[in-house]
mmCIF file of C-alpha atoms and ligand atoms in Angstrom:
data_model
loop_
_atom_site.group_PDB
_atom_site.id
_atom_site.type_symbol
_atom_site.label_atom_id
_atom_site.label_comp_id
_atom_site.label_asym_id
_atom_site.label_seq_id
_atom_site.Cartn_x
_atom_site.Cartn_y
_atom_site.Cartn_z
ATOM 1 C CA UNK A 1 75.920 88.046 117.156
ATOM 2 C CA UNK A 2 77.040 87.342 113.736
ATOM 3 C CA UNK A 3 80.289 85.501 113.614
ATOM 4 C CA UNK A 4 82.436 84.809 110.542
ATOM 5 C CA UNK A 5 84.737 81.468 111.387
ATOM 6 C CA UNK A 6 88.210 81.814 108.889
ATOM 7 C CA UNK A 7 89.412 78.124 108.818
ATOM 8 C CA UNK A 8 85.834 76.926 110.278
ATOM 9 C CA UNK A 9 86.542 73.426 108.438
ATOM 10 C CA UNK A 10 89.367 72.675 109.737
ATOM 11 C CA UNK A 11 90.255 71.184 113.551
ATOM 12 C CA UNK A 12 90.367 73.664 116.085
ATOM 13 C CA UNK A 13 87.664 75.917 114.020
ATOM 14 C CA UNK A 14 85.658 73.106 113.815
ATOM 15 C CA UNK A 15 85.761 72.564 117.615
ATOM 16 C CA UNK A 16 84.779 76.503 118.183
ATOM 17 C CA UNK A 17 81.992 76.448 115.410
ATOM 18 C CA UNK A 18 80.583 73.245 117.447
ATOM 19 C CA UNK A 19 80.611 75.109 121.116
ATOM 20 C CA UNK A 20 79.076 77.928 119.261
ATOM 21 C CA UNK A 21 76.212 76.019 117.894
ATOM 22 C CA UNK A 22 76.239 74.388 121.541
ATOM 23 C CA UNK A 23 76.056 77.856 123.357
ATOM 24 C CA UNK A 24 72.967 79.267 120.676
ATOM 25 C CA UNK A 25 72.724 82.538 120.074
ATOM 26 C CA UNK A 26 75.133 83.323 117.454
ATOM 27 C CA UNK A 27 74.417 83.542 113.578
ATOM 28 C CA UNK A 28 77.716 81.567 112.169
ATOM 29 C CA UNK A 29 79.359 81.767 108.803
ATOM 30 C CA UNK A 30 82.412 79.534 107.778
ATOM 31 C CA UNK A 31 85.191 80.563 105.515
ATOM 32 C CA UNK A 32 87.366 78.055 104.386
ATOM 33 C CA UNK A 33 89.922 77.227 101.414
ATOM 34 C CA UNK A 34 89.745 73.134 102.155
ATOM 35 C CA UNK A 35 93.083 73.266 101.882
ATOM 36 C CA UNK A 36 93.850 70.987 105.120
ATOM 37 C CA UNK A 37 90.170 71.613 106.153
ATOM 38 C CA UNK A 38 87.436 68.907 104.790
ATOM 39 C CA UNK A 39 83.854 68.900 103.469
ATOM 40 C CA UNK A 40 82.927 65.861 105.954
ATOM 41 C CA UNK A 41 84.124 68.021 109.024
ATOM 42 C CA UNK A 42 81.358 70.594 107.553
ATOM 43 C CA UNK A 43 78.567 68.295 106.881
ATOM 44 C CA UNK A 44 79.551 66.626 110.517
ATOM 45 C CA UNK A 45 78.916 70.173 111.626
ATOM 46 C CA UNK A 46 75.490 70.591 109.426
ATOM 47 C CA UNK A 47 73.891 67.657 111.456
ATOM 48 C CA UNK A 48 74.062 69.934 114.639
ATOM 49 C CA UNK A 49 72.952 72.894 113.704
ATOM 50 C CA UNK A 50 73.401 75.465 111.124
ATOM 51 C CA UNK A 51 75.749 77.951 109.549
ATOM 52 C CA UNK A 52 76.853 79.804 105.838
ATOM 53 C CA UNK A 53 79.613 77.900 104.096
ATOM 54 C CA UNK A 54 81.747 80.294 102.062
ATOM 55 C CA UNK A 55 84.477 78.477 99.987
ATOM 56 C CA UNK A 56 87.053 80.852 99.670
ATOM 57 C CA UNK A 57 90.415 81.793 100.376
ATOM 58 C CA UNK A 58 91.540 84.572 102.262
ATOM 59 C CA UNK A 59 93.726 86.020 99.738
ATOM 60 C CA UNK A 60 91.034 86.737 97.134
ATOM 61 C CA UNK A 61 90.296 90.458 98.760
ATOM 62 C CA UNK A 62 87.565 91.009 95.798
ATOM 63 C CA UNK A 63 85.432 87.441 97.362
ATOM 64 C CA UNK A 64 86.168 88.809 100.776
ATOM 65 C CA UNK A 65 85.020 92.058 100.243
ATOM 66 C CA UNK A 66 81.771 90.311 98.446
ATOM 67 C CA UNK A 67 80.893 88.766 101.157
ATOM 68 C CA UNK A 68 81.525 91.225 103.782
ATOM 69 C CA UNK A 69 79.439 93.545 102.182
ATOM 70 C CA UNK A 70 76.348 91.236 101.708
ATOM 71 C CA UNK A 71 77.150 90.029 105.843
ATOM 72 C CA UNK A 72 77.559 92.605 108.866
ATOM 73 C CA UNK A 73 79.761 90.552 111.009
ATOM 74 C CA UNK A 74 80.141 91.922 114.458
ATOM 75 C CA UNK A 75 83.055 89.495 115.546
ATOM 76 C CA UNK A 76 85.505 87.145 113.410
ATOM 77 C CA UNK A 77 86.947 84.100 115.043
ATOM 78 C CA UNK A 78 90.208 84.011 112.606
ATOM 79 C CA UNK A 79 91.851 80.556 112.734
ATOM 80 C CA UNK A 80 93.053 79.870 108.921
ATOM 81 C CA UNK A 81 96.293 79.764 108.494
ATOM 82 C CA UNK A 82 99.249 77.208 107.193
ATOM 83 C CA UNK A 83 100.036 75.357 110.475
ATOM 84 C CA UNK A 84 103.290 73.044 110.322
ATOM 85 C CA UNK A 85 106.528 74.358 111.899
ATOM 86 C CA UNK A 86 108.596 71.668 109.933
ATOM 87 C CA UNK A 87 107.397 72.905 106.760
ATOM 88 C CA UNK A 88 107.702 76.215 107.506
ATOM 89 C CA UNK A 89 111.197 75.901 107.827
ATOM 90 C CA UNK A 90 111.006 74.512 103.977
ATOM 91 C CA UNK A 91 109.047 76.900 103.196
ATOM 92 C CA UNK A 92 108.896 80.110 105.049
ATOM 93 C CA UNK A 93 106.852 82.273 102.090
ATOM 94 C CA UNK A 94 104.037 80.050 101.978
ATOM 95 C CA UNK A 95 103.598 81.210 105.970
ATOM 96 C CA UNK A 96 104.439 84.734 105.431
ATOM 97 C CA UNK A 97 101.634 84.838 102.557
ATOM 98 C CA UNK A 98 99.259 82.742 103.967
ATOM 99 C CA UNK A 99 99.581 83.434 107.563
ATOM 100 C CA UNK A 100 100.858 87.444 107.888
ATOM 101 C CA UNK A 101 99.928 88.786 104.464
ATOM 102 C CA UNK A 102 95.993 87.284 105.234
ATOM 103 C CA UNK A 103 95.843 88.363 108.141
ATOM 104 C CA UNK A 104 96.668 92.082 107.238
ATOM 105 C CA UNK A 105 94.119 91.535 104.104
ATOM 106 C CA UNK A 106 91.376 90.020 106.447
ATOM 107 C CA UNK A 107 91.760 93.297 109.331
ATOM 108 C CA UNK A 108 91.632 95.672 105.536
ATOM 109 C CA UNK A 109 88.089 94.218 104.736
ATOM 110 C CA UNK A 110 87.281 93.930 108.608
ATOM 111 C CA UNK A 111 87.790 97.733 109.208
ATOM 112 C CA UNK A 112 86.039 98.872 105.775
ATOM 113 C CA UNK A 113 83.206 96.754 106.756
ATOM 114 C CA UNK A 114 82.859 98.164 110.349
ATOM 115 C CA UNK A 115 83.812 94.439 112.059
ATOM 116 C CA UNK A 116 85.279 95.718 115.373
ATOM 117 C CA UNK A 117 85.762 92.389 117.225
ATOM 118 C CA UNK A 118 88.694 90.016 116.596
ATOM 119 C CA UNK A 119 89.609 86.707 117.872
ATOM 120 C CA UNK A 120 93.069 85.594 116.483
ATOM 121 C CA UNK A 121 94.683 81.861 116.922
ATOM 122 C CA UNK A 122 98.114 82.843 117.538
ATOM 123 C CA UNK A 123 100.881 79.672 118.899
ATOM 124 C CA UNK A 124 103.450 79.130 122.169
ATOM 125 C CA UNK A 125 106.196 78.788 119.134
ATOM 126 C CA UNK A 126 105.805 82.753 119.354
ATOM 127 C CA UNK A 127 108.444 82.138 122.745
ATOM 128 C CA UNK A 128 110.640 80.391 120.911
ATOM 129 C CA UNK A 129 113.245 78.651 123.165
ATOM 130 C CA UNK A 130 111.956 80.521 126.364
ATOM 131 C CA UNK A 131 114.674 81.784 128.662
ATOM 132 C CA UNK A 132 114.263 79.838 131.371
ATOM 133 C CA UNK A 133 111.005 77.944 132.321
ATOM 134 C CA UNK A 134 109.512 79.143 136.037
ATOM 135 C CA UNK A 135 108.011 76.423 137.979
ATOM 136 C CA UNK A 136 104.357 77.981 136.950
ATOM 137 C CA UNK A 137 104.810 77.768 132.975
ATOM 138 C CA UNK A 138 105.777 80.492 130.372
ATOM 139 C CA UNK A 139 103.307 83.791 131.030
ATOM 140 C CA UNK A 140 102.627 85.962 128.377
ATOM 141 C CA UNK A 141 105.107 88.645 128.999
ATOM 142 C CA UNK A 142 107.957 86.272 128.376
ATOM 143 C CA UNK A 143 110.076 87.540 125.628
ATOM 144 C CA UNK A 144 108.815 86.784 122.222
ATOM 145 C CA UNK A 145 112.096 84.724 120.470
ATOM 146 C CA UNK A 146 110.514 82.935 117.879
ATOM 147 C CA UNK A 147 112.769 79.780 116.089
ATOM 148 C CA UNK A 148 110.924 79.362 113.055
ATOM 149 C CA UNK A 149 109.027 81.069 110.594
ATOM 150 C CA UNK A 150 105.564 79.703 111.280
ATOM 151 C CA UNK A 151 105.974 81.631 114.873
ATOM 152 C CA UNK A 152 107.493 84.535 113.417
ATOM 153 C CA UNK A 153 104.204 84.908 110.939
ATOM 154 C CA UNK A 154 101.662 84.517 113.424
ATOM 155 C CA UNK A 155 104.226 87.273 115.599
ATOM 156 C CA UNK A 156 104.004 89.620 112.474
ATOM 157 C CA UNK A 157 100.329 88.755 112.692
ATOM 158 C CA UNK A 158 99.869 89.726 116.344
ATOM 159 C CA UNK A 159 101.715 92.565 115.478
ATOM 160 C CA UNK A 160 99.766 94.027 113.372
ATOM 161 C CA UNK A 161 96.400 93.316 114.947
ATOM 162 C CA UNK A 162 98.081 95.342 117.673
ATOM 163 C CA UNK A 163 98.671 98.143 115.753
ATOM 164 C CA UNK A 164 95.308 98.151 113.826
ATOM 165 C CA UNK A 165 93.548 98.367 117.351
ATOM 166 C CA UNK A 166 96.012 101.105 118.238
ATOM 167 C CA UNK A 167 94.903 103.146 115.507
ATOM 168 C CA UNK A 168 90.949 102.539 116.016
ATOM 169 C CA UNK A 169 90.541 102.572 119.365
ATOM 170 C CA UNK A 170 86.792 101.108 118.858
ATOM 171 C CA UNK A 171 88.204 97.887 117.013
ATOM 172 C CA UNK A 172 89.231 94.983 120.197
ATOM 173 C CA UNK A 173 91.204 91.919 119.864
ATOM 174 C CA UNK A 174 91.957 88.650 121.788
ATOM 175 C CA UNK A 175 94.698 87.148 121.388
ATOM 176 C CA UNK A 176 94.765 83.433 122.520
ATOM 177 C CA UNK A 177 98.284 81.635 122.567
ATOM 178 C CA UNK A 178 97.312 78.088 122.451
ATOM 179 C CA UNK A 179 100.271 75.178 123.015
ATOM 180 C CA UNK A 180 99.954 72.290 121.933
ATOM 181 C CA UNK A 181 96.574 70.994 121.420
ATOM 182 C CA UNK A 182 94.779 67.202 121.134
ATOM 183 C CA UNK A 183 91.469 65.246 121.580
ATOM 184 C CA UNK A 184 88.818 65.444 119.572
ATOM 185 C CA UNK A 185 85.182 66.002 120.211
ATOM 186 C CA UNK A 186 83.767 63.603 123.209
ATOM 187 C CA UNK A 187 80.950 62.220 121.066
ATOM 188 C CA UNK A 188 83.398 61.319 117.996
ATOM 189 C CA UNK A 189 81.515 63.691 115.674
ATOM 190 C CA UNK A 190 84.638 65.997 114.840
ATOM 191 C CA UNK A 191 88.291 65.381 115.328
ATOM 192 C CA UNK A 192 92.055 66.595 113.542
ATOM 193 C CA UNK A 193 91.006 65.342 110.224
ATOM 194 C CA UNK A 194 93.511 66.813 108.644
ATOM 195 C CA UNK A 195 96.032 65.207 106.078
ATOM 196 C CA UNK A 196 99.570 63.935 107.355
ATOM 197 C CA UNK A 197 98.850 66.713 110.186
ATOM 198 C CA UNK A 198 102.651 66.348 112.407
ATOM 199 C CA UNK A 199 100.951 66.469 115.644
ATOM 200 C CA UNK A 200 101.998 63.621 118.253
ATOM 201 C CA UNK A 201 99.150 62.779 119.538
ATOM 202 C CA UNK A 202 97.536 62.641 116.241
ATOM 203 C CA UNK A 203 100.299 60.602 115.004
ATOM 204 C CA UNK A 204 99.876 57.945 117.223
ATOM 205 C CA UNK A 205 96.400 57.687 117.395
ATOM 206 C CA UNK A 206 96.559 56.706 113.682
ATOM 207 C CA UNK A 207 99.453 54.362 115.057
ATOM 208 C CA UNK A 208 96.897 52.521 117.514
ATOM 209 C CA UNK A 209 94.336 52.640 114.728
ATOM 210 C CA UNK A 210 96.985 50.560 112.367
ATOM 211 C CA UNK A 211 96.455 53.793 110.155
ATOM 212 C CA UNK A 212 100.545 53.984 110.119
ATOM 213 C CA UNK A 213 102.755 51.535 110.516
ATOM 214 C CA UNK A 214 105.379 53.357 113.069
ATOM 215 C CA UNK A 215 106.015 56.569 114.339
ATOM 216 C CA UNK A 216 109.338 58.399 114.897
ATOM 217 C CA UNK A 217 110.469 60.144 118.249
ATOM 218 C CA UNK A 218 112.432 63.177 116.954
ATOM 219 C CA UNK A 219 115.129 63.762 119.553
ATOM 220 C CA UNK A 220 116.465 61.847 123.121
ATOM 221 C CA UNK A 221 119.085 64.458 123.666
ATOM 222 C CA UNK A 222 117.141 67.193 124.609
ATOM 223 C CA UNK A 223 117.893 68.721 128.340
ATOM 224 C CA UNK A 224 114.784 67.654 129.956
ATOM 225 C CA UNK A 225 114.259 64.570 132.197
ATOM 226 C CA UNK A 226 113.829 61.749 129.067
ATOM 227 C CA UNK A 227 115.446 63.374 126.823
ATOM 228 C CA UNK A 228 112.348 64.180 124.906
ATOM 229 C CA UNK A 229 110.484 67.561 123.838
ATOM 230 C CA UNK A 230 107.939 68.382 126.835
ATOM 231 C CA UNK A 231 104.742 70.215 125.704
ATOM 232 C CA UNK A 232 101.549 71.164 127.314
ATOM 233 C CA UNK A 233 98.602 69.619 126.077
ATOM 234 C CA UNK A 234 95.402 70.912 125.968
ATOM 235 C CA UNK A 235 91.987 69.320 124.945
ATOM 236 C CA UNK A 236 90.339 70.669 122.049
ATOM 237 C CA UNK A 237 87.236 71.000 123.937
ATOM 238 C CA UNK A 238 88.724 73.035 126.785
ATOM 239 C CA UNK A 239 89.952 74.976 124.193
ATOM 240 C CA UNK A 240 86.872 75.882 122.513
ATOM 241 C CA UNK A 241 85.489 76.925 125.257
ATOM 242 C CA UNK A 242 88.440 79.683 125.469
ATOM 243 C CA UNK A 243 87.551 80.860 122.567
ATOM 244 C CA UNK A 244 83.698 81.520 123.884
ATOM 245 C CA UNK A 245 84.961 83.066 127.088
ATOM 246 C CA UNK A 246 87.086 85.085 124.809
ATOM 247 C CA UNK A 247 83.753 85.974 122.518
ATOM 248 C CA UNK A 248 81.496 86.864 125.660
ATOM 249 C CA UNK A 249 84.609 88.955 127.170
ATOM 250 C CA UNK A 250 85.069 91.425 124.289
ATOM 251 C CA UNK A 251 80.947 91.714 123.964
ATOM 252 C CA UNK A 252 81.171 92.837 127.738
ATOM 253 C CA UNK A 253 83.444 96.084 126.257
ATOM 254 C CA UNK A 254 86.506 94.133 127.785
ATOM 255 C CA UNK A 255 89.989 95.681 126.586
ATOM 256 C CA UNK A 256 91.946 94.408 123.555
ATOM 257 C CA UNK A 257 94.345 91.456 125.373
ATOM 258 C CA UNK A 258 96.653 88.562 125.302
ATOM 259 C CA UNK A 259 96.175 85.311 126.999
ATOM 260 C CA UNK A 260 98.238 81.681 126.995
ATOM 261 C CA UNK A 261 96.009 78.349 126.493
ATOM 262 C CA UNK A 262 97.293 75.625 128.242
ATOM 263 C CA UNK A 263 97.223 73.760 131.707
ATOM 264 C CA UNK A 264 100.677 74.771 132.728
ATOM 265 C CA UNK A 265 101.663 71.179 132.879
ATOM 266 C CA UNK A 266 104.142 69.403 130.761
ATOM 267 C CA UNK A 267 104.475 65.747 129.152
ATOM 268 C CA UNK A 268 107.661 64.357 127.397
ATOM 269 C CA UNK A 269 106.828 62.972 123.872
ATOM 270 C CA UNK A 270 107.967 59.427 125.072
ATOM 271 C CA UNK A 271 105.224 59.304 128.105
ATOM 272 C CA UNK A 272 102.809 60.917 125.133
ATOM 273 C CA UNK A 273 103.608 57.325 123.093
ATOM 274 C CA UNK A 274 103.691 55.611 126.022
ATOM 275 C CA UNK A 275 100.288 56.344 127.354
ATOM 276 C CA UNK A 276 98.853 56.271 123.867
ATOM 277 C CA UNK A 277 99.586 52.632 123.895
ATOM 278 C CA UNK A 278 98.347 52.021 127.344
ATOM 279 C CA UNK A 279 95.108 53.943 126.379
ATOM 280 C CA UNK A 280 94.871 51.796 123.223
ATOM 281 C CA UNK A 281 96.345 48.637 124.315
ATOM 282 C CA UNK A 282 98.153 48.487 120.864
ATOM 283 C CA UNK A 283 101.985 48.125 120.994
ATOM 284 C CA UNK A 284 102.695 49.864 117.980
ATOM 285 C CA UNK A 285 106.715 50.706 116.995
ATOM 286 C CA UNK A 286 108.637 53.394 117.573
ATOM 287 C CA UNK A 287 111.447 54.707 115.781
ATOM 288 C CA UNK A 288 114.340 57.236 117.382
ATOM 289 C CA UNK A 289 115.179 59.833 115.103
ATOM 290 C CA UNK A 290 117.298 62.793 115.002
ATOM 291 C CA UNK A 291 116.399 66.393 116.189
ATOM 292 C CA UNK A 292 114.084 68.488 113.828
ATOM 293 C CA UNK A 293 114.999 72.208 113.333
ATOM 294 C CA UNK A 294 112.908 75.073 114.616
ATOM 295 C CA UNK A 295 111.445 72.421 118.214
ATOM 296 C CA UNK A 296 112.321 74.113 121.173
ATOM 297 C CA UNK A 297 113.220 72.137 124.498
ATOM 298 C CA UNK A 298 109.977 72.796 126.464
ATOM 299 C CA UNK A 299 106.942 74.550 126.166
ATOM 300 C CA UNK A 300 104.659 74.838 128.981
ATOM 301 C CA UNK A 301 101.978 77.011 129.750
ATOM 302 C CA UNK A 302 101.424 79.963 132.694
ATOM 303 C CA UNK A 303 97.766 80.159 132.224
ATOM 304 C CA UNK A 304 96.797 82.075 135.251
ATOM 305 C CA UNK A 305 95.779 85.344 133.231
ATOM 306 C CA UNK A 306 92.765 83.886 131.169
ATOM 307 C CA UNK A 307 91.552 81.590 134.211
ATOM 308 C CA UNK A 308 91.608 84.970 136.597
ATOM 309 C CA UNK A 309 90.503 87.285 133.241
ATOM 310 C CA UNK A 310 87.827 85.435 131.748
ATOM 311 C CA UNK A 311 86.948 82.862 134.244
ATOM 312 C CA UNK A 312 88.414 80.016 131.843
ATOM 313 C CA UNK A 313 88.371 76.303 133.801
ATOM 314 C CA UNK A 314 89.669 73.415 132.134
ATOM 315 C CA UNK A 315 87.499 70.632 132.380
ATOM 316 C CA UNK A 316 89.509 67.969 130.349
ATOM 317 C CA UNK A 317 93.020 68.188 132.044
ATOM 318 C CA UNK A 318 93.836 64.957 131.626
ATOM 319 C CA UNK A 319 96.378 63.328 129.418
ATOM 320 C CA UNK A 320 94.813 59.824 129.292
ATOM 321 C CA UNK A 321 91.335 61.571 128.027
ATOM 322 C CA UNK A 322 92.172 63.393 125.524
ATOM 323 C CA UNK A 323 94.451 60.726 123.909
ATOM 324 C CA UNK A 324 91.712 58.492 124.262
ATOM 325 C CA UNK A 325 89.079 60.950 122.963
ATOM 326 C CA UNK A 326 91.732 60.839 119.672
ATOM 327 C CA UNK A 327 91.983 57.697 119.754
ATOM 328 C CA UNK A 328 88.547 56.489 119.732
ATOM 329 C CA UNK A 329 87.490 59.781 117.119
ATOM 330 C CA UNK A 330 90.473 58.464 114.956
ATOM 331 C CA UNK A 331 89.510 54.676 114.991
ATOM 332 C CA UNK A 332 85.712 55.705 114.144
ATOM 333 C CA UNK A 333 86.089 58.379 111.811
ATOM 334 C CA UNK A 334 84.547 58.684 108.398
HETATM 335 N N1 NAD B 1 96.820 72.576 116.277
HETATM 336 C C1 NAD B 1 97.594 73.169 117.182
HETATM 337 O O1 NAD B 1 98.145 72.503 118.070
HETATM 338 C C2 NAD B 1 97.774 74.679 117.166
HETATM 339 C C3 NAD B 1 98.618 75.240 118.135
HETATM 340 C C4 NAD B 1 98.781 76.620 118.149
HETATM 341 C C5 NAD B 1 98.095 77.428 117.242
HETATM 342 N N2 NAD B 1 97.286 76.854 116.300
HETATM 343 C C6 NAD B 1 96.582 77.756 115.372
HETATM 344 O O2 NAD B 1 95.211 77.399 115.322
HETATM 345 C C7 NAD B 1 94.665 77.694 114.035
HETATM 346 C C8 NAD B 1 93.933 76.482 113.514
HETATM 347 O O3 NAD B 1 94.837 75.385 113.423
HETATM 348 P P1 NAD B 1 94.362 73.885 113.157
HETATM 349 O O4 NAD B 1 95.232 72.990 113.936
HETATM 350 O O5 NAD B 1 92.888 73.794 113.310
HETATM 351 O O6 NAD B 1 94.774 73.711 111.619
HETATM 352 P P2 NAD B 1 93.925 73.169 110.375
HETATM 353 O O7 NAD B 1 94.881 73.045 109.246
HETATM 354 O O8 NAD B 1 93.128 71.979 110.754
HETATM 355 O O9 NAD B 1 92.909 74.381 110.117
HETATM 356 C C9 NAD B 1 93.221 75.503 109.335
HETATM 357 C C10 NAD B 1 92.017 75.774 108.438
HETATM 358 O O10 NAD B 1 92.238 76.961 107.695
HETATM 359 C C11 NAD B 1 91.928 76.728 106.314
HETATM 360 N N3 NAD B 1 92.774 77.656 105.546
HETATM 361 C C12 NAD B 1 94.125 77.710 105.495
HETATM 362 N N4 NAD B 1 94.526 78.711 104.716
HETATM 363 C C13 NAD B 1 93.414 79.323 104.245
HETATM 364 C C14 NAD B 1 93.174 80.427 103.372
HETATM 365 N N5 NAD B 1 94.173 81.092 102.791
HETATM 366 N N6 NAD B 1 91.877 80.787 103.118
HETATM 367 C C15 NAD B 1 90.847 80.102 103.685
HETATM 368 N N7 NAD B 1 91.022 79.049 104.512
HETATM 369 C C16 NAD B 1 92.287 78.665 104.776
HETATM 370 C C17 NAD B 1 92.236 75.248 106.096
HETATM 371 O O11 NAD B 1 91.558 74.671 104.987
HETATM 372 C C18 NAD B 1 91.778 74.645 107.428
HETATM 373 O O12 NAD B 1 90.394 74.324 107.382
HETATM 374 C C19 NAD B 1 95.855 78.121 113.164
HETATM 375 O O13 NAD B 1 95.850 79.528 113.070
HETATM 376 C C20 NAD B 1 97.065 77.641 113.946
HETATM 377 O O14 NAD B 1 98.187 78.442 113.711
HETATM 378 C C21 NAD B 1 97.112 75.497 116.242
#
């Protein structure tokens, strides 16, 4: 298999490229603009085994084109995009460019280049504020409401994978909603390196690591039992490994599909902090602050469809381990 990696450089891509190398058998390339990505994330990746580096962006059609037509890719893992919901609310073109507009450009060179296997990171902010949340999480045939416009560009994006598929029957697609994801590799050799990346566990990892001074807590109003946003973590790691069920399911001739990545279990952001600093045993400071626009209530996963689908198991459900794995990746990194 021959595998082109958009975003490769970056932290969930990373993650994937590493199971990859870890699962053998796969000729890898990475794309990547380093714009949030990094060069150490790619030589951390170098020291296990080995792919292409192309340093490009995925607007330049003329480079993409190049390079399709000197690789035959038979599957793309697509994962670049512009990833911060409070920004996109800033600055909604940047995501419509960079996330929809790419991803249209990347399926143009993709079908003129034969590539008939796609893997696409989309995001649980495509539900939005869900309706009402059953018992057993958010499934993927909950109605698709999203509050901001980094959900509605990866919807536009899922979209039109959709509709490319519908029109060449022979070109498949997974889809993989992933909420809210954390940890870093279990060995320390890859983590979220990226820049002021918003993420709460991220955030206070670099809190424990006296990498920041505080951290704020954006909202105690919200309907749910503290007050606080509830989201459903899921390790890195566990997702990864998604992403290869997802790669051996469409080489088995498995139909184009959509699947949720979570553990259908929720945390509040205040038992995220607080079991950061029981993990850590560093009493760092917390600010309240007020609401941010475009952060729904809840999000928590259904996940039943990939675990029956693709025979997905989680083996890192556990809060405590994958803050600590963030922790202890964020107090050693380079
Ligand atoms: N982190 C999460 O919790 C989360 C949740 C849901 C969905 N996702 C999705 O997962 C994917 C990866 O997210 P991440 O958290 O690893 O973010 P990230 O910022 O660490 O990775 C994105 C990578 O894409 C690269 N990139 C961005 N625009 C590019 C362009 N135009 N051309 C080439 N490379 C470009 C960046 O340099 C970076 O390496 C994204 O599509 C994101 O929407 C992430």
């Amino acid at each position: 298999m021959r595998i082109l990696i958009t975003g490769g450089a970056g932290y969930i891509g990373s993650h994937v490229a590493k199971a990859l190398i870890e699962r053998g058998g796969c000729e890898l390339s990475i794309l990547d603009n380093l714009s949030t990505g990094s060069q150490a994330t790619l030589e951390a990746l170098a020291r296990m085994g080995s792919f292409q580096f192309f340093h490009n962006d995925l607007s330049n059609k003329e480079a993409l084109s190049e390079i399709f037509s000197r690789n035959r890719f038979d599957l793309i893992l697509h994962f670049a995009a512009s990833v911060e919901v409070f920004e996109s609310v800033q600055n909604p073109l940047k995501y419509y460019f960079n996330n929809t507009l790419n991803t249209a450009q990347l399926l143009d060179v993709a079908l003129e280049y034969g590539v008939k296997k796609l893997i696409f990171s989309s995001t649980a902010a495509v539900y939005g504020e869900p309706r009402e949340i059953p018992k057993e999480g958010i499934d993927e045939e909950h109605p698709l409401k999203p509050i901001n416009p980094y959900g509605q560009s990866k919807i536009m994006s899922e979209r039109i994978i959709q509709d490319v598929a519908r029109a060449h029957p022979d070109f498949k697609f997974v889809i993989l909603r992933y909420f809210n994801v954390a940890g870093a590799d279990l060995q320390g050799r890859i983590g979220q390196a990226t820049p002021k990346a918003t993420h709460l566990i991220k955030i206070a990892a670099e809190c424990a690591s006296l990498k920041r001074p505080w951290m704020e807590i954006y909202g105690e109003d919200y309907p749910t039992p503290d007050g606080s946003c509830v989201r459903d973590y899921i390790h890195v790691e566990d997702l990864a490994q998604a992403h290869v069920r997802a790669m051996e399911y469409l080489i088995r001739g498995a139909s184009s599909d959509i699947f949720n990545c979570g553990y259908g279990r929720g945390y509040s952001v205040k038992e995220v902090v607080q079991k950061s600093k029981e993990v850590s045993g560093v009493d760092f400071e917390v600010r309240m602050g007020g609401k941010r626009a475009g952060d729904p209530a809840i999000l928590v996963a259904q996940s039943a469809k990939i675990r029956e689908k693709m025979g997905w198991e989680p083996l890192y459900d556990d809060l405590a381990l994958i803050i600590k794995s963030a922790y202890e990746w964020e107090r050693g990194r380079w």
